[in-house]
Amino acid sequence: MKKVSLVVFILVGIFAVASMATYTIAFVPKLVGIPYFTAMQEGGDAAASALNVKFIYTGPTTASVEGQIQVINNLITEGVNAIAVSANDPVSLVPIMQKAMSKGILAMAADSDVATPGRKIFVEQARSKDLGYALMDETAKYLGGKGYFAIISGGETATNLNEWIMYLKEDLKNYPDIHLATIRYAGESISGAEQAAAEIMEAFPQVKVLVGMNSTASPGAAAAIKLLHKVGQVVTIGITDPILMKQYMKEGLSPACVLWNPRDLGYLTVWAAVQLLEGKTLPANTEINVPGITEKPTYDPQTGILLLGAPLVYTPKTVDQYNF
């Protein structure tokens, strides 16, 4: 009887070990504490639970390259299996990500790219061109094809934000009677964006649209519009979370915003890491069925980009459909 009990105990122990998470995957956002990256964290947690891996979400409290380098260095010391980062700077993070590679760690980018020597794969939320064009087209629609707008962005070196601005400017050429008055950089804070928006409205009274390039810019711009009693005169259109814009949209401060599902982006990041750690090859240039998300991503092996899907444009009529 004791032998049977011992065998059962051993088998239970073996089963418990086998059921433990086999990989540790970390995601380093630009900064912690804002709803957008919290939604990515939720997606990463869900994927980790479904795929039986450990997920670490950790990053600096302010959007700084130095902070990300320190966090990544700590993760290397911990010996994680994969590190994905939303880069505050595409080039400055290359050495630390190459250090991770030299230790046998899978180096990835998600949300904002790292220069290719510093990552194996980039999990991209939507094509940069599609996002830039969507912002410009929505701005032009509001302006009726004529007038002035300004841009409020985050960090001056953020890969994704600068690409979106580049493509927005490319699309701007299709609207000869619309003019970009200025670009201001406010970091990754709502208060910083509020201050930048107030300064723009004072310096450029002809501006009718404040275009936000990151998740905190449009909420900050909307707060400034209310504070300066510019409701009905100036609006904001940007890339940001519906949950941050819902009330502002209902108050007439924003006719449209652009995003994707950040929870799905976080989920896809962890899913992709598991596939690569298991030695699998992602299907090339075809829709991929990823259980757990609504999109069907596509992978381009030439660029190493795993694309979540098309941009989402939401309006005051549709904003209640989203809870992220």
Short mmCIF file of C-alpha atoms in Angstrom, two decimals:
data_model
loop_
_atom_site.label_atom_id
_atom_site.label_comp_id
_atom_site.label_asym_id
_atom_site.label_seq_id
_atom_site.Cartn_x
_atom_site.Cartn_y
_atom_site.Cartn_z
CA MET A 1 0.00 0.00 0.00
CA LYS A 2 2.88 2.30 0.83
CA LYS A 3 4.52 1.51 -2.52
CA VAL A 4 1.32 2.41 -4.37
CA SER A 5 1.07 5.69 -2.43
CA LEU A 6 4.71 6.47 -3.25
CA VAL A 7 4.13 5.81 -6.94
CA VAL A 8 1.06 8.04 -6.93
CA PHE A 9 3.00 10.77 -5.14
CA ILE A 10 5.82 10.58 -7.70
CA LEU A 11 3.40 10.64 -10.61
CA VAL A 12 1.61 13.65 -9.15
CA GLY A 13 4.96 15.38 -8.73
CA ILE A 14 5.95 14.62 -12.31
CA PHE A 15 2.61 15.92 -13.58
CA ALA A 16 2.99 19.10 -11.54
CA VAL A 17 6.47 19.76 -12.95
CA ALA A 18 5.30 19.02 -16.50
CA SER A 19 2.39 21.42 -16.11
CA MET A 20 4.60 24.28 -14.95
CA ALA A 21 5.32 27.13 -17.33
CA THR A 22 8.13 26.15 -19.69
CA TYR A 23 9.17 29.64 -20.84
CA THR A 24 9.42 33.07 -19.29
CA ILE A 25 8.48 35.88 -21.67
CA ALA A 26 8.89 39.54 -20.75
CA PHE A 27 7.37 42.65 -22.29
CA VAL A 28 8.91 46.08 -21.66
CA PRO A 29 6.53 48.93 -22.58
CA LYS A 30 7.63 52.52 -23.18
CA LEU A 31 6.39 53.16 -19.67
CA VAL A 32 4.01 51.58 -17.18
CA GLY A 33 0.87 53.15 -15.78
CA ILE A 34 -1.11 54.20 -18.86
CA PRO A 35 -4.26 52.39 -20.11
CA TYR A 36 -2.84 51.47 -23.51
CA PHE A 37 0.04 49.41 -22.17
CA THR A 38 -2.13 48.06 -19.37
CA ALA A 39 -4.39 46.63 -22.09
CA MET A 40 -1.33 45.03 -23.72
CA GLN A 41 -0.43 43.57 -20.33
CA GLU A 42 -3.91 42.05 -20.02
CA GLY A 43 -3.50 40.42 -23.42
CA GLY A 44 -0.08 39.08 -22.47
CA ASP A 45 -1.45 37.64 -19.24
CA ALA A 46 -4.29 35.94 -21.13
CA ALA A 47 -1.88 34.41 -23.64
CA ALA A 48 0.46 33.23 -20.90
CA SER A 49 -2.42 31.49 -19.15
CA ALA A 50 -3.64 29.86 -22.36
CA LEU A 51 -0.18 28.77 -23.49
CA ASN A 52 1.17 27.75 -20.08
CA VAL A 53 4.10 30.17 -19.94
CA LYS A 54 5.18 32.84 -17.48
CA PHE A 55 4.65 36.46 -18.50
CA ILE A 56 6.54 39.39 -16.98
CA TYR A 57 5.32 42.95 -17.59
CA THR A 58 7.85 45.52 -16.44
CA GLY A 59 9.07 48.90 -17.60
CA PRO A 60 10.16 52.39 -16.58
CA THR A 61 7.72 54.81 -14.96
CA THR A 62 8.62 57.50 -17.50
CA ALA A 63 9.23 57.07 -21.21
CA SER A 64 13.04 56.93 -21.26
CA VAL A 65 15.58 54.90 -23.18
CA GLU A 66 17.80 54.70 -20.12
CA GLY A 67 14.96 53.26 -18.08
CA GLN A 68 14.24 50.61 -20.69
CA ILE A 69 17.92 49.64 -20.91
CA GLN A 70 18.07 49.15 -17.15
CA VAL A 71 14.91 47.04 -17.14
CA ILE A 72 16.12 44.89 -20.06
CA ASN A 73 19.52 44.41 -18.40
CA ASN A 74 17.76 43.15 -15.26
CA LEU A 75 15.70 40.72 -17.34
CA ILE A 76 18.87 39.41 -18.98
CA THR A 77 20.32 38.80 -15.52
CA GLU A 78 17.14 36.95 -14.52
CA GLY A 79 17.62 34.65 -17.49
CA VAL A 80 14.23 35.04 -19.17
CA ASN A 81 13.66 33.23 -22.46
CA ALA A 82 12.27 36.12 -24.49
CA ILE A 83 12.19 39.91 -24.23
CA ALA A 84 9.83 42.07 -26.29
CA VAL A 85 10.16 45.85 -26.07
CA SER A 86 8.15 48.83 -27.29
CA ALA A 87 11.12 51.00 -28.16
CA ASN A 88 11.46 54.59 -27.03
CA ASP A 89 14.34 54.78 -29.51
CA PRO A 90 15.00 52.29 -32.34
CA VAL A 91 18.78 52.57 -32.38
CA SER A 92 19.76 53.15 -28.76
CA LEU A 93 18.23 49.84 -27.67
CA VAL A 94 20.15 47.77 -30.23
CA PRO A 95 23.23 47.07 -28.04
CA ILE A 96 21.23 45.88 -25.02
CA MET A 97 18.98 43.72 -27.22
CA GLN A 98 22.08 42.27 -28.91
CA LYS A 99 23.39 41.48 -25.44
CA ALA A 100 20.17 39.57 -24.80
CA MET A 101 20.67 37.65 -28.06
CA SER A 102 24.23 36.74 -27.04
CA LYS A 103 22.77 35.12 -23.91
CA GLY A 104 20.41 32.99 -25.99
CA ILE A 105 17.37 35.18 -25.31
CA LEU A 106 14.80 35.75 -28.05
CA ALA A 107 14.83 39.49 -28.82
CA MET A 108 11.59 41.00 -30.08
CA ALA A 109 9.93 44.36 -30.60
CA ALA A 110 6.22 45.00 -30.20
CA ASP A 111 4.20 48.19 -30.74
CA SER A 112 7.32 50.28 -31.54
CA ASP A 113 10.20 48.74 -33.47
CA VAL A 114 13.87 48.27 -32.70
CA ALA A 115 16.37 48.49 -35.57
CA THR A 116 16.70 45.01 -37.10
CA PRO A 117 20.13 44.15 -35.69
CA GLY A 118 18.48 44.29 -32.29
CA ARG A 119 15.45 42.07 -32.82
CA LYS A 120 14.34 38.91 -34.57
CA ILE A 121 10.70 39.86 -35.05
CA PHE A 122 8.52 42.95 -34.74
CA VAL A 123 4.88 42.48 -33.71
CA GLU A 124 3.25 45.48 -35.39
CA GLN A 125 -0.20 46.76 -34.51
CA ALA A 126 -1.10 48.02 -38.00
CA ARG A 127 0.80 49.20 -41.04
CA SER A 128 2.38 52.55 -40.35
CA LYS A 129 1.21 53.85 -43.71
CA ASP A 130 -2.38 52.85 -43.01
CA LEU A 131 -2.31 54.60 -39.62
CA GLY A 132 -0.75 57.79 -40.94
CA TYR A 133 -3.16 57.95 -43.86
CA ALA A 134 -6.16 57.23 -41.63
CA LEU A 135 -5.26 60.14 -39.35
CA MET A 136 -4.78 62.53 -42.26
CA ASP A 137 -7.96 61.42 -44.02
CA GLU A 138 -10.07 61.86 -40.87
CA THR A 139 -8.52 65.30 -40.32
CA ALA A 140 -9.26 66.29 -43.91
CA LYS A 141 -12.81 65.04 -43.58
CA TYR A 142 -13.41 67.25 -40.56
CA LEU A 143 -11.77 70.28 -42.17
CA GLY A 144 -13.73 69.82 -45.38
CA GLY A 145 -10.50 69.77 -47.36
CA LYS A 146 -9.30 73.21 -46.23
CA GLY A 147 -7.63 74.65 -43.13
CA TYR A 148 -4.87 74.19 -40.56
CA PHE A 149 -3.98 71.44 -38.10
CA ALA A 150 -1.16 70.71 -35.67
CA ILE A 151 0.43 67.51 -34.38
CA ILE A 152 1.12 66.57 -30.77
CA SER A 153 3.43 63.58 -30.53
CA GLY A 154 5.19 61.71 -27.72
CA GLY A 155 8.95 61.15 -27.71
CA GLU A 156 10.95 62.69 -30.54
CA THR A 157 12.78 59.41 -31.25
CA ALA A 158 9.86 56.95 -30.96
CA THR A 159 10.00 54.72 -34.05
CA ASN A 160 6.31 54.17 -34.55
CA LEU A 161 5.25 57.76 -33.92
CA ASN A 162 7.77 59.16 -36.39
CA GLU A 163 6.71 56.68 -39.06
CA TRP A 164 3.06 57.65 -38.60
CA ILE A 165 3.99 61.32 -38.94
CA MET A 166 5.99 60.57 -42.07
CA TYR A 167 3.06 58.83 -43.73
CA LEU A 168 0.61 61.48 -42.55
CA LYS A 169 2.79 64.07 -44.31
CA GLU A 170 2.86 61.87 -47.40
CA ASP A 171 -0.93 61.77 -47.48
CA LEU A 172 -1.08 65.51 -46.76
CA LYS A 173 0.22 66.08 -50.31
CA ASN A 174 -3.20 64.92 -51.52
CA TYR A 175 -4.80 67.88 -49.74
CA PRO A 176 -3.22 71.09 -51.15
CA ASP A 177 -5.49 73.39 -49.15
CA ILE A 178 -4.70 71.81 -45.79
CA HIS A 179 -1.61 72.95 -43.90
CA LEU A 180 0.40 71.57 -40.97
CA ALA A 181 1.10 74.48 -38.60
CA THR A 182 3.49 72.82 -36.15
CA ILE A 183 4.58 69.62 -34.41
CA ARG A 184 5.06 69.55 -30.65
CA TYR A 185 6.49 66.72 -28.53
CA ALA A 186 4.87 66.17 -25.15
CA GLY A 187 6.24 62.83 -23.99
CA GLU A 188 3.93 60.06 -22.81
CA SER A 189 1.79 62.08 -20.41
CA ILE A 190 -1.68 63.60 -20.61
CA SER A 191 -0.59 66.69 -18.68
CA GLY A 192 2.30 67.27 -21.07
CA ALA A 193 -0.05 66.99 -24.04
CA GLU A 194 -2.51 69.37 -22.37
CA GLN A 195 0.22 71.98 -22.00
CA ALA A 196 1.41 71.49 -25.59
CA ALA A 197 -2.15 71.84 -26.90
CA ALA A 198 -2.70 75.05 -24.96
CA GLU A 199 0.52 76.50 -26.35
CA ILE A 200 -0.46 75.56 -29.90
CA MET A 201 -3.91 77.11 -29.63
CA GLU A 202 -2.39 80.32 -28.32
CA ALA A 203 0.39 80.51 -30.93
CA PHE A 204 -1.65 79.27 -33.90
CA PRO A 205 -5.28 80.45 -33.60
CA GLN A 206 -5.95 79.26 -37.16
CA VAL A 207 -5.50 75.61 -36.10
CA LYS A 208 -8.80 73.71 -35.98
CA VAL A 209 -7.59 70.15 -35.40
CA LEU A 210 -5.02 68.86 -32.90
CA VAL A 211 -3.79 65.48 -34.13
CA GLY A 212 -2.49 63.20 -31.38
CA MET A 213 0.14 60.63 -32.35
CA ASN A 214 0.20 58.65 -29.10
CA SER A 215 -2.37 57.45 -26.58
CA THR A 216 -1.98 60.40 -24.19
CA ALA A 217 -1.93 63.23 -26.76
CA SER A 218 -5.61 63.46 -27.73
CA PRO A 219 -6.93 63.16 -24.14
CA GLY A 220 -4.54 65.95 -23.15
CA ALA A 221 -5.58 68.04 -26.14
CA ALA A 222 -9.26 67.54 -25.31
CA ALA A 223 -8.66 68.68 -21.73
CA ALA A 224 -6.95 71.83 -23.01
CA ILE A 225 -9.79 72.56 -25.45
CA LYS A 226 -12.27 72.41 -22.56
CA LEU A 227 -10.09 74.45 -20.25
CA LEU A 228 -9.65 77.24 -22.81
CA HIS A 229 -13.33 77.19 -23.78
CA LYS A 230 -12.56 76.21 -27.38
CA VAL A 231 -15.33 73.60 -27.65
CA GLY A 232 -16.89 73.92 -31.09
CA GLN A 233 -13.83 75.75 -32.41
CA VAL A 234 -11.08 73.14 -32.10
CA VAL A 235 -11.24 69.34 -32.02
CA THR A 236 -8.74 66.54 -31.55
CA ILE A 237 -8.28 63.46 -33.74
CA GLY A 238 -5.66 60.95 -32.75
CA ILE A 239 -4.36 57.48 -32.06
CA THR A 240 -5.60 56.70 -28.58
CA ASP A 241 -7.73 54.44 -26.38
CA PRO A 242 -11.53 54.63 -26.70
CA ILE A 243 -11.86 54.51 -22.91
CA LEU A 244 -9.87 57.74 -22.65
CA MET A 245 -11.92 59.53 -25.32
CA LYS A 246 -15.44 58.31 -24.64
CA GLN A 247 -16.61 61.28 -22.58
CA TYR A 248 -14.74 63.81 -24.70
CA MET A 249 -16.37 62.45 -27.84
CA LYS A 250 -19.81 62.74 -26.31
CA GLU A 251 -19.02 66.37 -25.46
CA GLY A 252 -18.16 67.16 -29.09
CA LEU A 253 -14.41 67.40 -28.62
CA SER A 254 -13.42 64.64 -31.04
CA PRO A 255 -15.17 63.48 -34.23
CA ALA A 256 -12.96 60.42 -34.75
CA CYS A 257 -9.94 58.54 -33.41
CA VAL A 258 -7.82 55.68 -34.67
CA LEU A 259 -6.48 52.60 -32.91
CA TRP A 260 -6.38 48.80 -32.94
CA ASN A 261 -7.00 46.30 -30.15
CA PRO A 262 -4.00 46.64 -27.75
CA ARG A 263 -5.14 43.60 -25.80
CA ASP A 264 -4.88 41.50 -28.96
CA LEU A 265 -1.45 43.02 -29.64
CA GLY A 266 -0.22 41.90 -26.22
CA TYR A 267 -1.70 38.45 -26.76
CA LEU A 268 -0.09 38.14 -30.20
CA THR A 269 3.30 39.16 -28.80
CA VAL A 270 3.34 36.32 -26.28
CA TRP A 271 1.89 33.85 -28.80
CA ALA A 272 4.62 34.70 -31.33
CA ALA A 273 7.33 34.33 -28.70
CA VAL A 274 6.10 30.84 -27.82
CA GLN A 275 6.04 29.76 -31.46
CA LEU A 276 9.62 30.91 -32.02
CA LEU A 277 10.90 29.47 -28.73
CA GLU A 278 9.41 26.13 -29.72
CA GLY A 279 11.33 26.28 -32.99
CA LYS A 280 8.27 26.77 -35.18
CA THR A 281 8.25 28.80 -38.41
CA LEU A 282 5.47 31.35 -38.80
CA PRO A 283 3.39 30.89 -41.97
CA ALA A 284 4.50 33.48 -44.51
CA ASN A 285 2.26 36.02 -46.25
CA THR A 286 -1.02 34.37 -45.34
CA GLU A 287 -3.63 34.90 -42.66
CA ILE A 288 -2.73 33.12 -39.44
CA ASN A 289 -5.39 31.76 -37.12
CA VAL A 290 -4.36 32.65 -33.57
CA PRO A 291 -6.82 31.26 -31.00
CA GLY A 292 -7.56 33.96 -28.44
CA ILE A 293 -7.70 37.03 -30.69
CA THR A 294 -10.21 38.32 -33.23
CA GLU A 295 -7.71 39.40 -35.92
CA LYS A 296 -5.96 37.12 -38.41
CA PRO A 297 -2.35 38.36 -38.45
CA THR A 298 0.07 38.05 -41.37
CA TYR A 299 3.83 37.51 -41.29
CA ASP A 300 6.41 38.88 -43.71
CA PRO A 301 9.65 36.87 -43.37
CA GLN A 302 11.60 39.44 -45.40
CA THR A 303 11.05 42.19 -42.83
CA GLY A 304 10.39 40.01 -39.80
CA ILE A 305 7.12 41.84 -39.20
CA LEU A 306 4.09 40.07 -37.75
CA LEU A 307 1.16 42.39 -38.50
CA LEU A 308 -1.91 42.32 -36.25
CA GLY A 309 -4.33 43.85 -38.77
CA ALA A 310 -5.98 46.97 -40.16
CA PRO A 311 -6.51 50.21 -38.19
CA LEU A 312 -9.77 50.78 -36.35
CA VAL A 313 -11.52 54.15 -36.75
CA TYR A 314 -14.05 54.88 -34.02
CA THR A 315 -16.44 57.80 -33.66
CA PRO A 316 -18.88 59.17 -31.06
CA LYS A 317 -21.46 56.74 -32.46
CA THR A 318 -19.24 53.66 -32.08
CA VAL A 319 -16.97 54.44 -29.11
CA ASP A 320 -19.25 52.65 -26.61
CA GLN A 321 -18.52 49.36 -28.37
CA TYR A 322 -14.97 49.26 -26.98
CA ASN A 323 -13.75 48.79 -23.41
CA PHE A 324 -10.01 49.34 -23.83
#
